[in-house]
Amino acid sequence: MAESPITARTKDFAAWYQDVVLSGDMAEPAEIVKGCMVIKANGWAVWEVLQRELDTRFKETGHQNMYFPLLIPQSFLQKEAEHVEGFSPELAVVTIAGGKTLEEPYVIRPTSETIIGHFFGKWIQSWRDLPMLVNQWANVMRWELRTRMFLRTTEFLWQEGHTAHSTHEEALEEVLRMLDVYAEVSENVMAVPVIKGVKTKSEKFAGALRSFCIESMMQNGLALQAGTSHDLGQNFGKAFDVQFQSKEGQLDYVWQTSWGVSTRLIGGLIMSHSDDKGLVLPPKLAPNKVVLVPIYRKDEERASVLEAAHKIAKEVGAKLDDREGQTPGAKFYHWERRGVPVVLELGPRDVASGNIVLKRRDTGTKEVVAQAEIAARVAAVLEQMQTDLYDAAKKRLNDNTVLANSIGEVEEILKPVTAEKGGGKFVMVHMKDDAICDARVKEFKATIRCIPLVDEYDGPGKCVVTGEAVDRRVVVAKSY
RNA sequence: CGGGCUGUGGCGCAGCCUGGUAGCGCGCUUGCUUGGGGUGCAAGAGGUCCCGGGUUCGAAUCCCGGCAGCCCGACCA
């Protein structure tokens, strides 16, 4: 028997993650290009499903897809002071093209607020042009100093929504609407529970008035920011002179939003559900929900098994793994590592009895089902697995969320937490949105993840750092 | 970008200290066998020892420089 290619989570969480990504055919480091990865077949297939789920919802909420240039004139970044300050350190810049030094360098987009702001300025004149609701599926580049596959790579794929509105109220509605879309996809499609919240001023997007986010918890208790939605106010409207004339005839700057999720979601997905045997995919995101492995010895068995297998595979929408020269055992491991939710086994015994064996990826349980009922049973099991994965993740989140009433307590809980050792917690504590507080938790490598939109705890209290009154507890945790 | 570890057939590693014809396991190919959780046996194929420079009669091995990966930190979707 071959050694498991996967390091146990308890032994080394980071190595486990790496092993799951590699053996699940999700991605591998590009190596020849620093910090970049090759997204492999299974990883790309998951991304396609996720894209489809998101894109459908964006269109349902009135957005249209467009595509803007990869290269942005360097001066554009400089038009919004906070924005340039936030992104400058991680820009890749094109200075030579066509064999000549460019008069003005281009930056490879780290995000597209600036270039889209420019075009909004061209396209918007009247209140009738608003709201402008645009989304872009694209790659972006940020020269990160430390990379991990899916969680943070130099180049990554994402969608960025950019909208312009005539009032702040309407823009804010949009910001929250898209945050809800992210939360809904995360919970219902990815089976990853999230906390919706607002970032502190120190943590907000460079150039935004306020940033909203969804935060999720990985199996080691670390937080992962899974999506963000920004209230940009009129900052970019002013920087790019995007003005419109209102119904009353007044000129005003547009109110903008931007929101995005990236391939990081896949990293979160992996760290939420997978186990020591490899990848576990929630049925709604699995490119192959069901795989049927036929089992036979003799030629006459082969013929009858394959005939029944083809019929059943078609009926339940399963992929039939009829590769020759691979034993069934090898095939079971193959699909297990790739996270396929349900594997069906069909051998001579089953053909004779009219049954089939169904195995669930998450629980590892096997059951014998009558062939006549397999389609209905598979559907029910997939649905159950989707719910169970969410419930398990939700339970983990709840079990690892604790209250604290002093900064000392927070420090005691979070200080020893590391990504490898695990034991991470979400600590709910009263704390003010003040740079002093952000700096204080940073002393023990934690961050204020967010101020939850919905207070599920005990309401107002005194900030454990400044002593000032605050209206609810915030989430403090270590994060990726 | 600072610190640590690493880089040797596709993958995982040994060899390096003490320089002298490049090895093991897995995988791969072919044949037989086997097949309900990585089947067994046999015969094969496959290597610029990360890159560049230096020392040496001779470098995977020693020295210098670079690149990349992983981990820790600072920065971040």
Coordinates of C-alpha atoms (C1' of nucleotides) in Angstrom, one line a residue:
Chain A
M1 CA 0.0 0.0 0.0
A2 CA 1.3 3.4 -1.0
E3 CA 1.9 6.1 1.7
S4 CA -0.7 8.8 1.9
P5 CA 0.6 11.7 -0.1
I6 CA -1.1 14.0 2.4
T7 CA 0.4 15.3 5.6
A8 CA -2.1 15.1 8.6
R9 CA -3.6 18.4 9.6
T10 CA -2.5 17.9 13.2
K11 CA 1.0 17.3 12.1
D12 CA 1.5 20.4 10.0
F13 CA -1.5 22.4 8.8
A14 CA 0.4 24.4 6.2
A15 CA 1.9 21.2 4.7
W16 CA -1.5 19.6 4.7
Y17 CA -3.0 22.5 2.8
Q18 CA -0.2 22.3 0.2
D19 CA -0.7 18.6 -0.2
V20 CA -4.4 18.9 -0.6
V21 CA -4.0 21.5 -3.3
L22 CA -1.4 19.5 -5.2
S23 CA -2.9 16.0 -4.9
G24 CA -6.4 17.4 -5.6
D25 CA -5.2 18.6 -9.0
M26 CA -6.2 22.1 -8.0
A27 CA -3.0 24.0 -8.6
E28 CA 0.8 24.0 -8.4
P29 CA 3.4 26.7 -8.0
A30 CA 4.5 28.1 -11.4
E31 CA 8.0 28.3 -10.1
I32 CA 9.4 30.0 -13.2
V33 CA 7.3 33.0 -12.3
K34 CA 7.7 34.1 -8.7
G35 CA 4.6 33.9 -6.6
C36 CA 2.4 32.7 -9.5
M37 CA 0.5 29.4 -9.8
V38 CA -0.8 27.2 -12.5
I39 CA -4.5 26.5 -11.8
K40 CA -4.9 22.9 -12.8
A41 CA -7.9 21.1 -14.2
N42 CA -9.9 20.4 -11.1
G43 CA -9.1 23.8 -9.6
W44 CA -10.2 25.6 -12.8
A45 CA -13.4 23.5 -13.0
V46 CA -14.3 24.6 -9.4
W47 CA -13.5 28.2 -10.3
E48 CA -15.8 27.9 -13.4
V49 CA -18.7 26.6 -11.2
L50 CA -18.1 29.4 -8.7
Q51 CA -17.9 32.0 -11.4
R52 CA -21.2 30.8 -12.8
E53 CA -22.9 31.0 -9.5
L54 CA -21.6 34.5 -8.9
D55 CA -22.1 35.8 -12.4
T56 CA -25.8 34.7 -12.4
R57 CA -26.4 36.6 -9.3
F58 CA -24.6 39.7 -10.5
K59 CA -26.8 39.7 -13.6
E60 CA -29.9 39.1 -11.5
T61 CA -29.1 42.3 -9.6
G62 CA -28.7 44.3 -12.8
H63 CA -25.0 44.3 -13.5
Q64 CA -23.4 44.0 -16.9
N65 CA -20.0 42.5 -17.6
M66 CA -17.4 44.6 -19.3
Y67 CA -13.7 44.4 -19.8
F68 CA -11.1 47.1 -19.2
P69 CA -7.3 47.2 -20.1
L70 CA -4.8 45.3 -18.1
L71 CA -2.4 48.2 -18.2
I72 CA -3.2 51.5 -16.4
P73 CA -1.3 54.8 -16.9
Q74 CA 0.8 55.3 -13.8
S75 CA -0.6 58.7 -13.2
F76 CA -4.1 57.3 -12.8
L77 CA -3.1 55.7 -9.6
Q78 CA -1.8 58.9 -8.2
K79 CA -5.1 60.8 -8.6
E80 CA -6.5 59.4 -5.4
A81 CA -4.0 60.0 -2.6
E82 CA -4.9 57.2 -0.3
H83 CA -5.2 54.8 -3.2
V84 CA -1.8 55.3 -4.5
E85 CA -0.3 55.1 -1.0
G86 CA -2.0 51.8 -0.4
F87 CA -1.1 50.2 -3.7
S88 CA 2.3 51.6 -4.6
P89 CA 4.5 49.1 -2.8
E90 CA 2.9 46.2 -4.6
L91 CA 2.7 47.4 -8.2
A92 CA 4.4 45.8 -11.2
V93 CA 5.2 48.5 -13.7
V94 CA 5.8 48.3 -17.4
T95 CA 8.5 50.8 -18.4
I96 CA 9.6 49.4 -21.8
A97 CA 7.4 48.3 -24.6
G98 CA 8.1 47.8 -28.3
G99 CA 11.8 48.2 -27.5
K100 CA 11.4 51.7 -26.3
T101 CA 11.2 53.3 -22.9
L102 CA 7.7 54.5 -22.4
E103 CA 7.1 58.2 -21.7
E104 CA 4.7 57.3 -19.0
P105 CA 5.0 53.8 -17.5
Y106 CA 2.0 51.6 -17.2
V107 CA 1.1 49.7 -14.1
I108 CA -0.3 46.2 -14.3
R109 CA -3.7 46.6 -12.7
P110 CA -3.8 45.8 -9.0
T111 CA -7.5 46.7 -9.1
S112 CA -9.4 48.9 -11.6
E113 CA -11.1 51.7 -9.7
T114 CA -8.9 54.3 -11.5
I115 CA -9.2 53.2 -15.1
I116 CA -12.9 52.5 -14.6
G117 CA -13.3 55.9 -12.9
H118 CA -11.8 57.4 -16.1
F119 CA -14.3 55.8 -18.3
F120 CA -17.2 56.5 -16.0
G121 CA -16.2 60.1 -16.4
K122 CA -16.6 59.8 -20.2
W123 CA -19.9 57.9 -20.0
I124 CA -21.8 59.7 -17.3
Q125 CA -23.3 63.1 -17.8
S126 CA -26.9 62.9 -16.5
W127 CA -28.8 61.3 -13.6
R128 CA -30.3 59.3 -16.4
D129 CA -27.0 57.6 -16.9
L130 CA -27.2 56.3 -13.3
P131 CA -26.9 53.9 -11.7
M132 CA -24.1 52.5 -13.8
L133 CA -23.6 48.9 -12.8
V134 CA -20.5 47.2 -14.1
N135 CA -18.7 44.0 -13.4
Q136 CA -15.4 42.8 -14.7
W137 CA -13.9 39.3 -14.6
A138 CA -10.2 39.7 -14.7
N139 CA -6.7 38.9 -13.5
V140 CA -4.9 41.4 -11.4
M141 CA -1.4 41.6 -10.1
R142 CA 0.0 42.6 -6.7
W143 CA 3.6 42.1 -5.9
E144 CA 3.0 40.3 -2.6
L145 CA 6.1 39.5 -0.5
R146 CA 4.7 36.2 0.7
T147 CA 2.5 34.0 -1.4
R148 CA 0.5 30.8 -0.9
M149 CA -1.5 29.1 -3.6
F150 CA -5.0 30.5 -3.9
L151 CA -4.8 32.5 -0.6
R152 CA -2.3 35.0 -1.9
T153 CA -0.6 34.8 -5.3
T154 CA 1.2 37.6 -7.2
E155 CA -1.3 37.2 -10.1
F156 CA -4.8 36.2 -9.1
L157 CA -8.2 36.0 -10.8
W158 CA -11.2 37.8 -9.5
Q159 CA -14.3 39.8 -10.3
E160 CA -14.5 43.4 -9.5
G161 CA -17.8 45.2 -9.5
H162 CA -17.8 48.9 -10.0
T163 CA -20.9 51.0 -9.8
A164 CA -21.8 54.7 -9.8
H165 CA -24.9 56.2 -8.2
S166 CA -26.6 59.5 -7.7
T167 CA -26.9 59.4 -4.0
H168 CA -24.9 58.0 -1.1
E169 CA -27.9 56.1 0.2
E170 CA -28.3 54.3 -3.1
A171 CA -24.6 53.5 -3.2
L172 CA -24.7 52.1 0.3
E173 CA -27.7 49.9 -0.6
E174 CA -25.6 48.5 -3.4
V175 CA -22.6 47.9 -1.2
L176 CA -24.8 45.9 1.2
R177 CA -26.7 44.1 -1.6
M178 CA -23.5 42.7 -3.0
L179 CA -22.1 41.9 0.4
D180 CA -25.3 39.8 0.8
V181 CA -24.7 38.1 -2.5
Y182 CA -21.2 37.1 -1.4
A183 CA -22.5 35.9 2.0
E184 CA -25.2 33.9 0.3
V185 CA -22.9 32.2 -2.2
S186 CA -20.4 31.5 0.5
E187 CA -22.9 29.9 2.8
N188 CA -25.3 28.2 0.3
V189 CA -23.0 27.2 -2.5
M190 CA -19.6 26.9 -0.8
A191 CA -21.0 25.7 2.6
V192 CA -18.8 28.2 4.3
P193 CA -20.5 30.3 7.0
V194 CA -19.4 33.9 7.3
I195 CA -19.7 36.9 9.5
K196 CA -20.7 40.1 7.7
G197 CA -19.1 43.2 9.1
V198 CA -17.4 46.5 8.6
K199 CA -13.7 46.9 8.5
T200 CA -12.1 49.3 11.0
K201 CA -10.8 52.6 9.5
S202 CA -7.2 51.2 9.7
E203 CA -8.2 48.1 7.7
K204 CA -10.4 49.6 5.1
F205 CA -9.6 49.6 1.3
A206 CA -7.2 52.4 0.2
G207 CA -9.5 55.1 -1.1
A208 CA -12.8 53.9 0.4
L209 CA -15.0 55.6 2.9
R210 CA -15.9 52.3 4.5
S211 CA -15.2 48.7 3.6
F212 CA -17.6 45.8 4.3
C213 CA -16.4 42.2 4.4
I214 CA -17.3 38.7 5.0
E215 CA -15.0 36.8 7.3
S216 CA -14.8 33.0 7.5
M217 CA -13.0 30.6 9.9
M218 CA -10.6 27.9 8.6
Q219 CA -10.1 24.6 10.3
N220 CA -7.2 25.9 12.3
G221 CA -9.3 28.7 13.6
L222 CA -7.7 31.4 11.6
A223 CA -9.8 34.0 9.9
L224 CA -10.0 34.5 6.1
Q225 CA -11.4 37.6 4.5
A226 CA -13.5 36.0 1.8
G227 CA -15.0 39.0 0.1
T228 CA -15.2 42.8 0.3
S229 CA -17.6 45.5 -0.7
H230 CA -16.5 49.1 -0.5
D231 CA -18.4 52.4 -0.1
L232 CA -16.1 54.6 -2.1
G233 CA -18.1 57.8 -1.4
Q234 CA -17.2 60.5 -3.9
N235 CA -13.5 60.0 -3.6
F236 CA -13.0 58.5 -7.0
G237 CA -15.7 60.6 -8.5
K238 CA -13.8 63.7 -7.5
A239 CA -10.4 62.2 -8.5
F240 CA -11.7 61.4 -12.0
D241 CA -14.1 64.2 -12.3
V242 CA -17.2 62.0 -12.7
Q243 CA -20.0 64.5 -12.5
F244 CA -23.6 64.3 -13.4
Q245 CA -26.4 66.7 -13.6
S246 CA -29.3 65.9 -11.2
K247 CA -33.0 66.2 -11.9
E248 CA -32.8 69.6 -10.3
G249 CA -30.1 70.7 -12.6
Q250 CA -27.3 70.6 -10.1
L251 CA -23.9 69.2 -10.9
D252 CA -22.6 66.6 -8.4
Y253 CA -20.0 63.9 -8.2
V254 CA -21.2 60.3 -8.4
W255 CA -21.2 58.0 -5.4
Q256 CA -19.3 54.9 -6.2
T257 CA -18.9 51.3 -5.0
S258 CA -16.6 48.5 -5.7
W259 CA -16.7 44.9 -4.6
G260 CA -14.7 41.8 -5.3
V261 CA -14.1 38.1 -4.6
S262 CA -11.1 36.2 -5.9
T263 CA -9.6 32.8 -6.4
R264 CA -8.9 33.1 -2.7
L265 CA -12.4 31.7 -2.1
I266 CA -11.0 28.4 -3.4
G267 CA -8.3 28.4 -0.7
G268 CA -11.0 29.1 1.9
L269 CA -13.1 26.3 0.5
I270 CA -10.2 23.9 0.8
M271 CA -9.3 24.9 4.3
S272 CA -12.9 24.7 5.4
H273 CA -13.9 21.2 4.3
S274 CA -11.0 19.1 3.3
D275 CA -9.6 16.3 5.5
D276 CA -6.5 14.2 5.8
K277 CA -7.5 12.1 2.8
G278 CA -7.5 15.2 0.6
L279 CA -9.9 17.6 -1.0
V280 CA -13.6 17.6 0.0
L281 CA -15.9 19.6 -2.3
P282 CA -19.4 20.6 -1.4
P283 CA -21.8 19.1 -4.0
K284 CA -22.9 22.4 -5.4
L285 CA -19.3 23.3 -6.4
A286 CA -18.1 19.9 -7.4
P287 CA -17.3 19.7 -11.2
N288 CA -18.0 16.0 -10.9
K289 CA -20.7 15.3 -8.3
V290 CA -20.8 11.6 -8.8
V291 CA -18.3 9.1 -10.2
L292 CA -19.1 5.5 -11.0
V293 CA -16.3 3.0 -10.6
P294 CA -17.1 -0.4 -12.4
I295 CA -15.6 -3.6 -10.9
Y296 CA -15.0 -6.8 -12.9
R297 CA -12.6 -9.6 -13.4
K298 CA -13.5 -11.7 -16.4
D299 CA -14.5 -10.5 -19.8
E300 CA -18.1 -11.6 -19.5
E301 CA -18.3 -9.8 -16.2
R302 CA -16.8 -6.7 -17.8
A303 CA -19.5 -6.7 -20.5
S304 CA -22.4 -7.0 -18.2
V305 CA -21.0 -4.6 -15.5
L306 CA -20.1 -1.9 -18.1
E307 CA -23.5 -2.2 -19.7
A308 CA -25.3 -1.6 -16.4
A309 CA -22.7 1.0 -15.4
H310 CA -23.3 3.1 -18.6
K311 CA -27.0 3.0 -18.0
I312 CA -26.8 4.0 -14.3
A313 CA -24.2 6.7 -15.0
K314 CA -26.4 8.3 -17.5
E315 CA -29.4 8.1 -15.3
V316 CA -27.7 9.8 -12.3
G317 CA -25.5 12.1 -14.3
A318 CA -22.3 10.3 -13.0
K319 CA -18.9 10.3 -14.7
L320 CA -18.1 6.7 -15.5
D321 CA -14.5 5.9 -14.8
D322 CA -14.0 3.1 -17.3
R323 CA -10.3 3.5 -17.6
E324 CA -8.6 0.2 -18.3
G325 CA -5.4 -0.8 -16.5
Q326 CA -6.3 0.9 -13.3
T327 CA -7.7 -1.2 -10.4
P328 CA -10.8 -0.1 -8.7
G329 CA -8.8 0.6 -5.5
A330 CA -6.6 3.0 -7.4
K331 CA -9.6 4.7 -8.8
F332 CA -11.2 5.1 -5.4
Y333 CA -8.1 7.0 -4.1
H334 CA -7.9 9.0 -7.3
W335 CA -11.4 10.5 -6.9
E336 CA -11.2 10.7 -3.2
R337 CA -8.2 13.0 -3.4
R338 CA -10.1 15.2 -5.9
G339 CA -13.0 15.7 -3.6
V340 CA -15.7 14.0 -5.6
P341 CA -18.8 14.0 -3.2
V342 CA -20.2 10.6 -4.2
V343 CA -18.6 7.5 -5.6
L344 CA -20.7 4.6 -6.8
E345 CA -19.3 1.1 -7.0
L346 CA -20.8 -1.4 -9.3
G347 CA -19.5 -5.0 -9.6
P348 CA -20.8 -8.4 -10.6
R349 CA -22.4 -8.9 -7.2
D350 CA -24.5 -5.7 -7.7
V351 CA -25.4 -6.6 -11.2
A352 CA -26.7 -9.9 -10.0
S353 CA -28.6 -8.4 -7.0
G354 CA -29.8 -5.3 -8.7
N355 CA -28.0 -3.1 -6.1
I356 CA -25.2 -0.6 -6.2
V357 CA -22.8 0.7 -3.5
L358 CA -22.8 4.4 -2.7
K359 CA -20.0 6.1 -0.8
R360 CA -20.0 9.6 0.6
R361 CA -16.8 11.6 0.5
D362 CA -17.2 13.6 3.7
T363 CA -18.4 10.8 6.1
G364 CA -16.7 7.9 4.3
T365 CA -19.9 5.9 4.8
K366 CA -21.0 3.2 2.3
E367 CA -24.5 2.1 1.7
V368 CA -26.1 -0.5 -0.6
V369 CA -28.9 1.0 -2.7
A370 CA -31.3 -0.7 -5.1
Q371 CA -30.4 0.4 -8.7
A372 CA -34.0 1.4 -9.2
E373 CA -33.7 4.0 -6.4
I374 CA -30.1 5.2 -7.0
A375 CA -31.0 8.4 -8.9
A376 CA -33.3 9.6 -6.1
R377 CA -30.8 8.4 -3.4
V378 CA -27.9 10.2 -5.0
A379 CA -29.8 13.4 -5.2
A380 CA -30.8 13.1 -1.5
V381 CA -27.3 12.3 -0.4
L382 CA -25.8 15.2 -2.3
E383 CA -28.3 17.6 -0.7
Q384 CA -27.6 16.1 2.7
M385 CA -23.9 16.4 2.3
Q386 CA -24.2 20.0 1.3
T387 CA -26.1 20.7 4.5
D388 CA -23.9 18.6 6.7
L389 CA -20.7 20.4 5.4
Y390 CA -22.3 23.8 6.2
D391 CA -23.5 22.6 9.6
A392 CA -20.0 21.2 10.5
A393 CA -18.3 24.5 9.5
K394 CA -20.9 26.5 11.4
K395 CA -20.4 24.4 14.5
R396 CA -16.7 24.9 14.3
L397 CA -17.2 28.6 14.0
N398 CA -19.5 28.6 17.0
D399 CA -17.4 26.3 19.1
N400 CA -14.3 28.5 18.4
T401 CA -15.9 31.9 19.1
V402 CA -15.4 33.1 22.6
L403 CA -16.1 36.3 24.6
A404 CA -13.5 38.3 26.3
N405 CA -13.9 41.4 28.5
S406 CA -10.4 42.7 28.8
I407 CA -7.5 43.2 26.4
G408 CA -5.4 40.9 28.5
E409 CA -7.9 38.1 28.1
V410 CA -7.8 38.6 24.3
E411 CA -4.1 38.6 24.2
E412 CA -3.9 35.4 26.4
I413 CA -6.3 33.6 24.0
L414 CA -4.7 34.7 20.7
K415 CA -1.1 35.1 21.5
P416 CA -0.2 31.4 21.2
V417 CA -2.2 30.8 18.1
T418 CA -0.3 30.0 14.9
A419 CA -1.3 28.8 11.5
E420 CA 0.5 25.5 12.0
K421 CA -0.5 24.7 15.6
G422 CA -4.0 25.9 15.0
G423 CA -6.3 26.6 18.0
G424 CA -7.4 29.9 16.5
K425 CA -10.4 31.6 17.9
F426 CA -12.7 34.5 17.0
V427 CA -12.7 36.6 20.2
M428 CA -15.7 38.8 20.6
V429 CA -14.8 41.9 22.6
H430 CA -15.9 45.5 23.0
M431 CA -13.4 47.6 21.1
K432 CA -13.6 51.0 19.5
D433 CA -12.9 51.7 15.8
D434 CA -9.7 53.6 16.6
A435 CA -6.2 53.1 15.3
I436 CA -5.0 52.7 18.9
C437 CA -7.1 49.5 19.2
D438 CA -5.9 48.1 15.9
A439 CA -2.3 48.8 17.0
R440 CA -2.9 47.1 20.4
V441 CA -4.1 43.8 18.9
K442 CA -1.4 43.9 16.4
E443 CA 1.1 43.6 19.2
F444 CA 0.1 40.0 19.5
K445 CA -0.3 39.5 15.7
A446 CA -4.0 39.6 15.7
T447 CA -6.3 42.0 13.8
I448 CA -9.8 43.4 14.3
R449 CA -11.4 41.3 11.6
C450 CA -14.6 43.3 11.5
I451 CA -17.4 45.0 13.4
P452 CA -20.3 42.6 12.8
L453 CA -23.4 44.1 11.1
V454 CA -25.6 42.0 13.3
D455 CA -24.9 41.9 17.0
E456 CA -25.4 38.4 18.2
Y457 CA -24.1 39.1 21.7
D458 CA -24.8 41.5 24.5
G459 CA -25.0 44.9 22.9
P460 CA -23.2 48.0 24.2
G461 CA -20.1 48.0 26.4
K462 CA -16.9 49.8 27.2
C463 CA -13.9 49.5 24.9
V464 CA -11.3 47.3 26.6
V465 CA -8.6 49.6 25.3
T466 CA -9.8 53.2 25.5
G467 CA -12.7 52.7 28.0
E468 CA -15.1 54.6 25.7
A469 CA -18.6 53.4 25.1
V470 CA -19.1 51.2 22.0
D471 CA -22.4 49.7 20.8
R472 CA -21.3 46.1 20.2
R473 CA -18.5 43.5 20.3
V474 CA -16.0 43.2 17.4
V475 CA -14.3 40.1 16.0
V476 CA -10.6 39.9 16.9
A477 CA -8.6 37.0 15.4
K478 CA -5.5 35.9 13.8
S479 CA -5.8 35.6 10.0
Y480 CA -4.4 34.6 6.7
Chain B
rC1 C1' 11.7 42.7 2.0
rG2 C1' 14.6 40.4 6.8
rG3 C1' 15.4 35.4 9.2
rG4 C1' 15.4 29.9 8.8
rC5 C1' 15.1 25.4 5.8
rU6 C1' 15.3 23.3 1.0
rG7 C1' 16.5 22.5 -4.5
rU8 C1' 19.6 15.4 -7.2
rG9 C1' 15.0 10.9 -13.3
rG10 C1' 7.7 12.5 -13.2
rC11 C1' 7.1 12.5 -7.4
rG12 C1' 9.5 11.5 -2.5
rC13 C1' 14.3 11.1 -0.9
rA14 C1' 19.8 9.1 0.1
rG15 C1' 24.6 10.6 -1.4
rC16 C1' 27.6 16.2 0.2
rC17 C1' 30.7 16.5 6.2
rU18 C1' 35.8 13.5 4.2
rG19 C1' 35.8 15.8 -4.1
rG20 C1' 37.1 10.3 -8.0
rU21 C1' 32.0 6.1 -13.3
rA22 C1' 24.8 9.1 -9.8
rG23 C1' 21.7 5.5 -6.1
rC24 C1' 16.9 3.9 -3.6
rG25 C1' 11.4 3.8 -3.1
rC26 C1' 7.1 5.2 -5.7
rG27 C1' 5.4 6.3 -10.5
rC28 C1' 6.1 5.2 -16.0
rU29 C1' 6.6 1.4 -20.5
rU30 C1' 5.9 -4.0 -22.0
rG31 C1' 4.2 -8.9 -20.7
rC32 C1' 1.7 -12.1 -17.6
rU33 C1' -1.2 -11.8 -13.3
rU34 C1' -4.7 -9.3 -10.3
rG35 C1' -9.4 -6.5 -9.7
rG36 C1' -15.4 -4.9 -3.8
rG37 C1' -9.8 0.7 -1.0
rG38 C1' -3.2 2.1 -4.0
rU39 C1' -2.6 -6.4 -6.9
rG40 C1' 1.8 -9.3 -7.6
rC41 C1' 6.0 -10.9 -10.5
rA42 C1' 9.5 -10.1 -14.4
rA43 C1' 12.0 -7.2 -18.0
rG44 C1' 12.8 -2.1 -19.5
rA45 C1' 12.9 3.4 -20.3
rG46 C1' 14.1 7.8 -18.0
rG47 C1' 19.0 12.4 -14.8
rU48 C1' 21.8 19.7 -18.0
rC49 C1' 22.5 16.7 -9.7
rC50 C1' 18.2 24.7 -9.9
rC51 C1' 21.4 28.5 -12.7
rG52 C1' 26.1 31.2 -13.3
rG53 C1' 31.1 31.8 -11.8
rG54 C1' 35.4 30.2 -8.9
rU55 C1' 38.9 26.4 -6.6
rU56 C1' 40.9 21.6 -8.5
rC57 C1' 44.0 16.9 -12.7
rG58 C1' 38.8 16.1 -11.4
rA59 C1' 32.8 19.2 -8.4
rA60 C1' 26.1 16.7 -7.0
rU61 C1' 29.9 17.3 -3.1
rC62 C1' 34.1 22.9 -1.4
rC63 C1' 33.8 28.6 -2.1
rC64 C1' 31.1 33.1 -4.1
rG65 C1' 26.8 35.1 -6.6
rG66 C1' 21.9 34.5 -8.4
rC67 C1' 16.9 32.1 -9.0
rA68 C1' 12.8 29.4 -7.1
rG69 C1' 9.9 26.8 -3.3
rC70 C1' 8.3 26.1 1.9
rC71 C1' 8.1 28.0 6.9
rC72 C1' 8.5 32.4 10.4
rG73 C1' 8.1 37.8 10.5
rA74 C1' 6.7 42.8 8.4
rC75 C1' 2.8 44.0 4.1
rC76 C1' -1.8 42.4 1.8
rA77 C1' -8.0 40.0 -2.0

